[in-house]
mmCIF file of C-alpha atoms in Angstrom:
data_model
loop_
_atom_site.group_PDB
_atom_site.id
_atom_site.type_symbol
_atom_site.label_atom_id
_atom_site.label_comp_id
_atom_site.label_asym_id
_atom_site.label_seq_id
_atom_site.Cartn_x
_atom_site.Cartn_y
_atom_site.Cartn_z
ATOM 1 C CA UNK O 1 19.834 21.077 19.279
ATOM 2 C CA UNK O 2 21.373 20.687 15.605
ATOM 3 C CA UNK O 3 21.318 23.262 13.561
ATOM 4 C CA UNK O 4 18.199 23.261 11.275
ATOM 5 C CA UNK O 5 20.469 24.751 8.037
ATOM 6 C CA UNK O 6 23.728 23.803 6.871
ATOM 7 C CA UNK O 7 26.149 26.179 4.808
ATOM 8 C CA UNK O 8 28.855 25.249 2.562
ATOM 9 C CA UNK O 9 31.333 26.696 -0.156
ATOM 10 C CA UNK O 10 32.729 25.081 -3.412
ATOM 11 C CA UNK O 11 34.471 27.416 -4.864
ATOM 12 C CA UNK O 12 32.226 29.707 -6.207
ATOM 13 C CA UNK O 13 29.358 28.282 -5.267
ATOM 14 C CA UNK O 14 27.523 28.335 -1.816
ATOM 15 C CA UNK O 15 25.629 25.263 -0.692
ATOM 16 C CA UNK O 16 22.459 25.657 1.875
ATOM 17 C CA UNK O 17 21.263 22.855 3.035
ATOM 18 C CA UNK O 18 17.938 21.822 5.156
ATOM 19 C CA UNK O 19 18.681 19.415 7.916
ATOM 20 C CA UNK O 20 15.068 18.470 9.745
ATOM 21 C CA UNK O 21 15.573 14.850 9.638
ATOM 22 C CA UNK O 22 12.679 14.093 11.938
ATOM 23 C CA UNK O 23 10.297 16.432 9.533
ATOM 24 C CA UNK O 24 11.218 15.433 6.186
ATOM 25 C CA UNK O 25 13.058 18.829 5.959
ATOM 26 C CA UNK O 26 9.629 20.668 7.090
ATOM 27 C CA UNK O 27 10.444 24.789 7.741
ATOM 28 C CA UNK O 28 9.430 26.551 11.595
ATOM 29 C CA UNK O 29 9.973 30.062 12.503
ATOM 30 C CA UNK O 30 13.028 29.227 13.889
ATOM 31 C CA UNK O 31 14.116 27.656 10.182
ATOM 32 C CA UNK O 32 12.637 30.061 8.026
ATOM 33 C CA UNK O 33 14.510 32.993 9.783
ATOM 34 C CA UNK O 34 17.669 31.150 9.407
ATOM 35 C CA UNK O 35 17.309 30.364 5.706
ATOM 36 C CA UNK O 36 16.211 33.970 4.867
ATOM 37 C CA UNK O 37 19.520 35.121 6.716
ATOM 38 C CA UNK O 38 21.805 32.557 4.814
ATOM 39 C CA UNK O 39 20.097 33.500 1.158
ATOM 40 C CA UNK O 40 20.963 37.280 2.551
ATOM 41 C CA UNK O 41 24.708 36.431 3.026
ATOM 42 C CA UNK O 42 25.131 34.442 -0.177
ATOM 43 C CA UNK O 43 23.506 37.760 -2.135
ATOM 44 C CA UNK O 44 25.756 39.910 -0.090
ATOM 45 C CA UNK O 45 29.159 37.880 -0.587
ATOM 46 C CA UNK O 46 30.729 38.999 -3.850
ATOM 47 C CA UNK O 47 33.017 36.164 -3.888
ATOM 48 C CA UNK O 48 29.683 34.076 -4.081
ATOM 49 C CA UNK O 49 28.346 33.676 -7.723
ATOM 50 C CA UNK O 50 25.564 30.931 -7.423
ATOM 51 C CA UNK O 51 23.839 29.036 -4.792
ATOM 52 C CA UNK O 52 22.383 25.605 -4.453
ATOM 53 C CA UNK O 53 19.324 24.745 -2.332
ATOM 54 C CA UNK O 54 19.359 21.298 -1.053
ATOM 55 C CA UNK O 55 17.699 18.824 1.666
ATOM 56 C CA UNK O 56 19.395 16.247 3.749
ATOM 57 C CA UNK O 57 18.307 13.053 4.664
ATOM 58 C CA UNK O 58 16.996 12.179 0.830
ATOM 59 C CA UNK O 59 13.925 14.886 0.975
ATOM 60 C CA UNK O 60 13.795 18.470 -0.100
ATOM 61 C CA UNK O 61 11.419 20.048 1.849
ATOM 62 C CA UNK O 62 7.890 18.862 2.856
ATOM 63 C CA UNK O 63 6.632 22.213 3.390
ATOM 64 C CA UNK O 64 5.633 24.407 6.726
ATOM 65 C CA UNK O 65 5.875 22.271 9.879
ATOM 66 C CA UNK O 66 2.305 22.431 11.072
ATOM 67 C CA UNK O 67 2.988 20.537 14.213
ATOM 68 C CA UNK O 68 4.617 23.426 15.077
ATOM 69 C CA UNK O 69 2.394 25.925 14.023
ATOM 70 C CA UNK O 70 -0.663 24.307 15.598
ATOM 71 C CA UNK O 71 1.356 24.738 18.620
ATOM 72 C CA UNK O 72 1.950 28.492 18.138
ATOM 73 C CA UNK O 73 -2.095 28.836 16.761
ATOM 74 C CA UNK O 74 -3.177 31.663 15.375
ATOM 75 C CA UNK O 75 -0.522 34.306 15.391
ATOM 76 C CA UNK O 76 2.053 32.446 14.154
ATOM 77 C CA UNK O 77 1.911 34.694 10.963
ATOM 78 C CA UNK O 78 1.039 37.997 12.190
ATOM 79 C CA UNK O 79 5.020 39.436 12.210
ATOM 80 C CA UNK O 80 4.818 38.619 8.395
ATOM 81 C CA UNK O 81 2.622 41.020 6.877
ATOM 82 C CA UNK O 82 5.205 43.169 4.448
ATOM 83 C CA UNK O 83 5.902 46.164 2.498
ATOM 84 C CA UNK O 84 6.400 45.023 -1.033
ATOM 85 C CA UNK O 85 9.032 48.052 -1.856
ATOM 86 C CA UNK O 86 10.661 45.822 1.039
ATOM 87 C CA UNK O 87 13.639 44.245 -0.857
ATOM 88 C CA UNK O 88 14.625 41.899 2.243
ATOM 89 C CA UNK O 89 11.357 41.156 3.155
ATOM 90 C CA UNK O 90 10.386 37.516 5.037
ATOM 91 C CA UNK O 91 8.599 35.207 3.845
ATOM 92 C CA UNK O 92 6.409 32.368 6.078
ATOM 93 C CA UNK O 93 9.471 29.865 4.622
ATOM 94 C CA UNK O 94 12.053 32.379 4.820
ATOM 95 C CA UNK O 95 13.242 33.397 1.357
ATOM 96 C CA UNK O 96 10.316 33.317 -0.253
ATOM 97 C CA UNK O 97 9.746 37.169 -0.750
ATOM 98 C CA UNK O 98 13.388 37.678 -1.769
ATOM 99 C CA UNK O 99 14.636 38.521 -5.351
ATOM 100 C CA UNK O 100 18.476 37.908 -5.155
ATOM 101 C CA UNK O 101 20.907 39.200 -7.319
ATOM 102 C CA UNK O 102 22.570 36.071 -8.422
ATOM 103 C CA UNK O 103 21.055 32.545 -9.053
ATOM 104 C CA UNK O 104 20.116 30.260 -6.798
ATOM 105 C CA UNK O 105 19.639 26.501 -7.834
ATOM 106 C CA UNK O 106 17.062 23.604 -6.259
ATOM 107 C CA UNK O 107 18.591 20.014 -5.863
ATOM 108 C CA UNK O 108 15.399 18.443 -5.339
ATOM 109 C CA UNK O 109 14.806 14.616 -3.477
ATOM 110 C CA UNK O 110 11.938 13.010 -2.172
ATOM 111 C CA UNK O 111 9.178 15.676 -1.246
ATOM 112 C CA UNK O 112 8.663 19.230 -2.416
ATOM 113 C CA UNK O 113 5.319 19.467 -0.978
ATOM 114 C CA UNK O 114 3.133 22.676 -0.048
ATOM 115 C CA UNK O 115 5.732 25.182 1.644
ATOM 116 C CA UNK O 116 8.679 23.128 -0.207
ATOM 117 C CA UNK O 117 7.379 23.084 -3.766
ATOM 118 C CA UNK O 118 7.338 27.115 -3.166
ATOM 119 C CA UNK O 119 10.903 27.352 -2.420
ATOM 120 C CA UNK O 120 11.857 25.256 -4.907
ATOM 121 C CA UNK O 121 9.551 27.752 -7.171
ATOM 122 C CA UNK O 122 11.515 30.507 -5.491
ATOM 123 C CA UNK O 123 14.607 29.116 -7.105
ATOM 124 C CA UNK O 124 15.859 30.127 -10.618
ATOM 125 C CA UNK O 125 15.990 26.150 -12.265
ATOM 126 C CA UNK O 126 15.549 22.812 -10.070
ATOM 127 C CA UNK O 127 17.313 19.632 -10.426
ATOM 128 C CA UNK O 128 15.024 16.945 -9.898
ATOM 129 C CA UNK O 129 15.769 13.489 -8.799
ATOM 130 C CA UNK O 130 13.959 10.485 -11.167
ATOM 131 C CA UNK O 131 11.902 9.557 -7.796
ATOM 132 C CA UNK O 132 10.851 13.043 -6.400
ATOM 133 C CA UNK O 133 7.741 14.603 -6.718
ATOM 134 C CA UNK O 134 6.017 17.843 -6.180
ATOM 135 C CA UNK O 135 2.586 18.642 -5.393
ATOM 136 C CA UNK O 136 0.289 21.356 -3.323
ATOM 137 C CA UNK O 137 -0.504 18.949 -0.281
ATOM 138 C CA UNK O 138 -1.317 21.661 1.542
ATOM 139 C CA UNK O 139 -4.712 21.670 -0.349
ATOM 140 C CA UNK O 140 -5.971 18.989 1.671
ATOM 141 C CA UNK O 141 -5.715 20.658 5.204
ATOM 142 C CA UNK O 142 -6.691 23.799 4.191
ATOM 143 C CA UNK O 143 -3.730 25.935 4.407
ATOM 144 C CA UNK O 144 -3.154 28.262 1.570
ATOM 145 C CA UNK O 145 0.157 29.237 -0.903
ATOM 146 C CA UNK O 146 1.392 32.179 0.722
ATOM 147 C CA UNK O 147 5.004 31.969 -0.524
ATOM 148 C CA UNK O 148 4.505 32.532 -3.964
ATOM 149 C CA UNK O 149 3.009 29.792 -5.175
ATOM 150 C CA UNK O 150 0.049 30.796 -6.920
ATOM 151 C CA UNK O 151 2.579 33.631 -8.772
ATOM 152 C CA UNK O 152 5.425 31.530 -9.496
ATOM 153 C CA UNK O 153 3.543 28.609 -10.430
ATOM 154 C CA UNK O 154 1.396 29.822 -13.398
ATOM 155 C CA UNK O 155 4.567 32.272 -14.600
ATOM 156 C CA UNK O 156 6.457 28.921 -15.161
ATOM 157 C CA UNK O 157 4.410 26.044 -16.297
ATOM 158 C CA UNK O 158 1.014 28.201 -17.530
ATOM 159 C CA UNK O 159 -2.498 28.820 -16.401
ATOM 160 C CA UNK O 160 -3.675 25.451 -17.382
ATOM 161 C CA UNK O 161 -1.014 23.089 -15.782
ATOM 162 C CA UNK O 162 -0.860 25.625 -12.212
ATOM 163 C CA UNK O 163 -4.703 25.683 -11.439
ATOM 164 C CA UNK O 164 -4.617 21.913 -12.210
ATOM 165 C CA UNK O 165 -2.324 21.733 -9.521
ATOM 166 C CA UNK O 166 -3.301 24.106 -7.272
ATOM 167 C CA UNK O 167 -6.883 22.817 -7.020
ATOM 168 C CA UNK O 168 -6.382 19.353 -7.117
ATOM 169 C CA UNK O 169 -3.089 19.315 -4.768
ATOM 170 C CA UNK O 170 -1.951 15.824 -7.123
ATOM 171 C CA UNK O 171 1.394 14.449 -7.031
ATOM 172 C CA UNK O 172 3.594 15.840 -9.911
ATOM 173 C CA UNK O 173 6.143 13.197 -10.567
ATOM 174 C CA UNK O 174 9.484 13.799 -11.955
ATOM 175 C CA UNK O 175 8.775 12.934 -15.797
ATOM 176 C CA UNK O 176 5.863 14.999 -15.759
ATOM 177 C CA UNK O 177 7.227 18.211 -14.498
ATOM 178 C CA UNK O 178 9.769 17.771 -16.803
ATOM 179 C CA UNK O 179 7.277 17.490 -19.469
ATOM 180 C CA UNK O 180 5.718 20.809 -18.156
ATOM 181 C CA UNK O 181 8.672 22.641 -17.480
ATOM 182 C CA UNK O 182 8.523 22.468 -13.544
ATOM 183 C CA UNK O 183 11.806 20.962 -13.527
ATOM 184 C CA UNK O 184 14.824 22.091 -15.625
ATOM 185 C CA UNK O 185 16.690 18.238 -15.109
ATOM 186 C CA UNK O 186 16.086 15.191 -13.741
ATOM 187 C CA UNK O 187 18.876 12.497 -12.674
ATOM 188 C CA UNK O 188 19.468 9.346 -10.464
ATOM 189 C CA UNK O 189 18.260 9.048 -7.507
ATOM 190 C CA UNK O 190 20.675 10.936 -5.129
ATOM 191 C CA UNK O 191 22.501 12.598 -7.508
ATOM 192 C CA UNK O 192 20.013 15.676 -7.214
ATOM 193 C CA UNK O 193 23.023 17.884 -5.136
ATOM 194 C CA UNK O 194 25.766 16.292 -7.089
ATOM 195 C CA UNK O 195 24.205 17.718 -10.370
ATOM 196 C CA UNK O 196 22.875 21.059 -8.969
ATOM 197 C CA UNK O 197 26.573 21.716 -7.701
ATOM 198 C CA UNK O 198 27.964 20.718 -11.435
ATOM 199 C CA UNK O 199 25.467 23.561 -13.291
ATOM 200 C CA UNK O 200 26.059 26.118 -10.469
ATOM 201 C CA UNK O 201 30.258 25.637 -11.172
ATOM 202 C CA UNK O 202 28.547 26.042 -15.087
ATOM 203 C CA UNK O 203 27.330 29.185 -14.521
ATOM 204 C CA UNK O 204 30.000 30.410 -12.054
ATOM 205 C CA UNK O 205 32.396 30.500 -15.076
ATOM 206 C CA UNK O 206 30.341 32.582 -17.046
ATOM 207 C CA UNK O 207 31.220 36.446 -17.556
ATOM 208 C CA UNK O 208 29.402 37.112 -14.260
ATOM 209 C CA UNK O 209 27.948 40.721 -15.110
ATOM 210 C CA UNK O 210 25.973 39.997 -18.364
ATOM 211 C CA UNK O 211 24.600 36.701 -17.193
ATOM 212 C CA UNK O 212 23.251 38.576 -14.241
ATOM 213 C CA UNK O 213 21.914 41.415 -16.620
ATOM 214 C CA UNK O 214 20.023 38.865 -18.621
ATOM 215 C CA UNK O 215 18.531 37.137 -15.854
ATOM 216 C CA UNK O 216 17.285 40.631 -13.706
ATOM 217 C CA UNK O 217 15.533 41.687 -17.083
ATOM 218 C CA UNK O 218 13.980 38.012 -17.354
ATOM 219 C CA UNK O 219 12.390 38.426 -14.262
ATOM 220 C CA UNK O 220 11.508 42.546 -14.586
ATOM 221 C CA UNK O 221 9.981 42.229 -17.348
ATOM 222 C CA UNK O 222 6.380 40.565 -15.687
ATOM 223 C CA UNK O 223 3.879 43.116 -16.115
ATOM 224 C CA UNK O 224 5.394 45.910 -17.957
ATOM 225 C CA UNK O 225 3.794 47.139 -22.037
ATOM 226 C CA UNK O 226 6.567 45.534 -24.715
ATOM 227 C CA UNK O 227 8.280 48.904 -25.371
ATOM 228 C CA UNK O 228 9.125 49.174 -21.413
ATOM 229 C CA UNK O 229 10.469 46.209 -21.652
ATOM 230 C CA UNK O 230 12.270 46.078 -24.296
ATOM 231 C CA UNK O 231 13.649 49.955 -22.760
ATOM 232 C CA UNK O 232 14.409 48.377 -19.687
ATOM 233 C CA UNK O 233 16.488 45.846 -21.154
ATOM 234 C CA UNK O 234 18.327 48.033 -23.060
ATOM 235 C CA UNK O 235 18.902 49.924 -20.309
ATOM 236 C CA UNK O 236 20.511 47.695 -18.542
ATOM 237 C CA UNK O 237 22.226 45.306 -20.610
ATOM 238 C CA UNK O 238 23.619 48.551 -22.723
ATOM 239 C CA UNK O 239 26.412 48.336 -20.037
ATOM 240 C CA UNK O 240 27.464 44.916 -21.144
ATOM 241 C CA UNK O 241 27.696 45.826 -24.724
ATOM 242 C CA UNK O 242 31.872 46.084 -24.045
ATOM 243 C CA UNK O 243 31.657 42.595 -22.534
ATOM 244 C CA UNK O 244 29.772 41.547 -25.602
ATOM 245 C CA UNK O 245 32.508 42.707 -28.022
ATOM 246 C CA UNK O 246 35.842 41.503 -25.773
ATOM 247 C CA UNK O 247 33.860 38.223 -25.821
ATOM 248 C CA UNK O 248 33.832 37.862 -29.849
ATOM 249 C CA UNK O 249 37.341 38.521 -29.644
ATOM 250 C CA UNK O 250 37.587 35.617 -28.005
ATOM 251 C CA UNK O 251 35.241 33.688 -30.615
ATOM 252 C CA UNK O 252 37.343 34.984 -33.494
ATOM 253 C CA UNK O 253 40.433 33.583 -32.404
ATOM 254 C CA UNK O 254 38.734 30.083 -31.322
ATOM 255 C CA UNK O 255 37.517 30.082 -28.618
ATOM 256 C CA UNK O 256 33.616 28.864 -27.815
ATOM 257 C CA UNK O 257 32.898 27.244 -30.945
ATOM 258 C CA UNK O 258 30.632 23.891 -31.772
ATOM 259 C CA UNK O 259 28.319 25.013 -28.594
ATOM 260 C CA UNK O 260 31.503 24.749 -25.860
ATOM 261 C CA UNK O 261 32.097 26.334 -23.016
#
């Protein structure tokens, strides 16, 4: 049987890739485990600076396989439940429960349905393809968001735009999640991993230890008063304050000017 993930390197950058032909990309047990071990090894590898999250076969993911689950029945989620201090916890499609150190990027084709649109939630910024589309199909068989969907969702696009998805379950096509901030890019069609690839080599250039300061305050910062915040981040990013300075040395004498990079 082929492997149901695929992992590559490019430079700096690690590629994971879904490969479920026959499912449009659709995540079992077997696949979720095997994704959640691959996001693991990309956080742990320090020669590793961003990832991109992919589907073959022109499709990103259409969610949790539930030919296989109605199979399994029942208990096909009870090894799942989770301690939320946890920091490698699994989720139903794998990653899900995971906050990485380091930024992971969707390429996004054909379906990002139910189970899918979560893990392309799960990632930091999603390129989309002009003909892909998201939506919360799992709405009309009764299964419910239990990979983030109903936390991501309404932290990125708003109350208004999640619960319109989440209780209708409509298709969300490429313009309009751009409009609503559910996708950072959209390109050609096919050129979703192509793209993805080109901003993770972006960002892998970066001064790796600020950038990554910036983005773990981004996403510590749900839920706490203003002042811990804004402590928190100071906290933190105090470190990077050297960085900071070396870096307008580099401005002074000309480098970084008129917005490049």
């Amino acid at each position: 049987m082929a492997a149901p993930i695929h992992v590559e390197r490019d430079g700096p950058v690690t590629v994971v890739a879904l490969d479920r032909r026959e499912v449009r990309n659709a995540v079992d047990d077997a696949t979720a485990r095997a994704l959640h071990e691959a996001f693991l090894a990309f956080d742990a590898d320090d020669s590793a600076r961003v990832a991109v999250f992919h589907g073959e076969h022109g499709h990103f993911c259409a969610g949790w396989d539930l030919q296989a689950g109605a199979k399994l029945g029942g208990a096909v989620f009870d090894h799942l439940d989770f301690d939320p201090a946890d920091a490698k916890a699994l989720g139903p499609m794998g990653p899900s429960r995971l906050l990485l150190s380091k930024p992971v990027i969707a390429a996004v084709s054909g379906a990002a349905v139910a189970g899918g649109m979560e893990l392309a939630l799960w990632c930091d910024m999603r390129v989309m393809e002009e003909d892909a589309y998201f939506g919360v199909y799992c709405r009309r068989f009764g299964v419910p968001l239990i990979d983030g969907g109903t936390v991501r969702l309404p932290r990125l696009v708003g109350m208004g735009h999640a619960m319109d998805l989440i209780l209708t379950g409509r298709k969300v096509e490429a313009a309009e999640a751009l409009q609503m901030g559910l996708a950072n890019r959209v390109v050609p069609k096919g050129k979703s991993r192509e793209a993805a690839i080109e901003l993770a080599q972006q960002l892998a250039k970066f001064p790796q230890a600020t950038m990554l300061a910036d983005r773990m305050n981004a996403y510590e910062q749900w839920g706490k008063l203003l002042p811990e915040a804004l402590h928190a981040e100071w906290e933190r990013s105090k470190q990077r304050i050297a960085d900071g300075i070396e870096g307008a040395g580099r401005f002074a004498s000309g480098e970084g000017r008129h917005g490049k990079f």
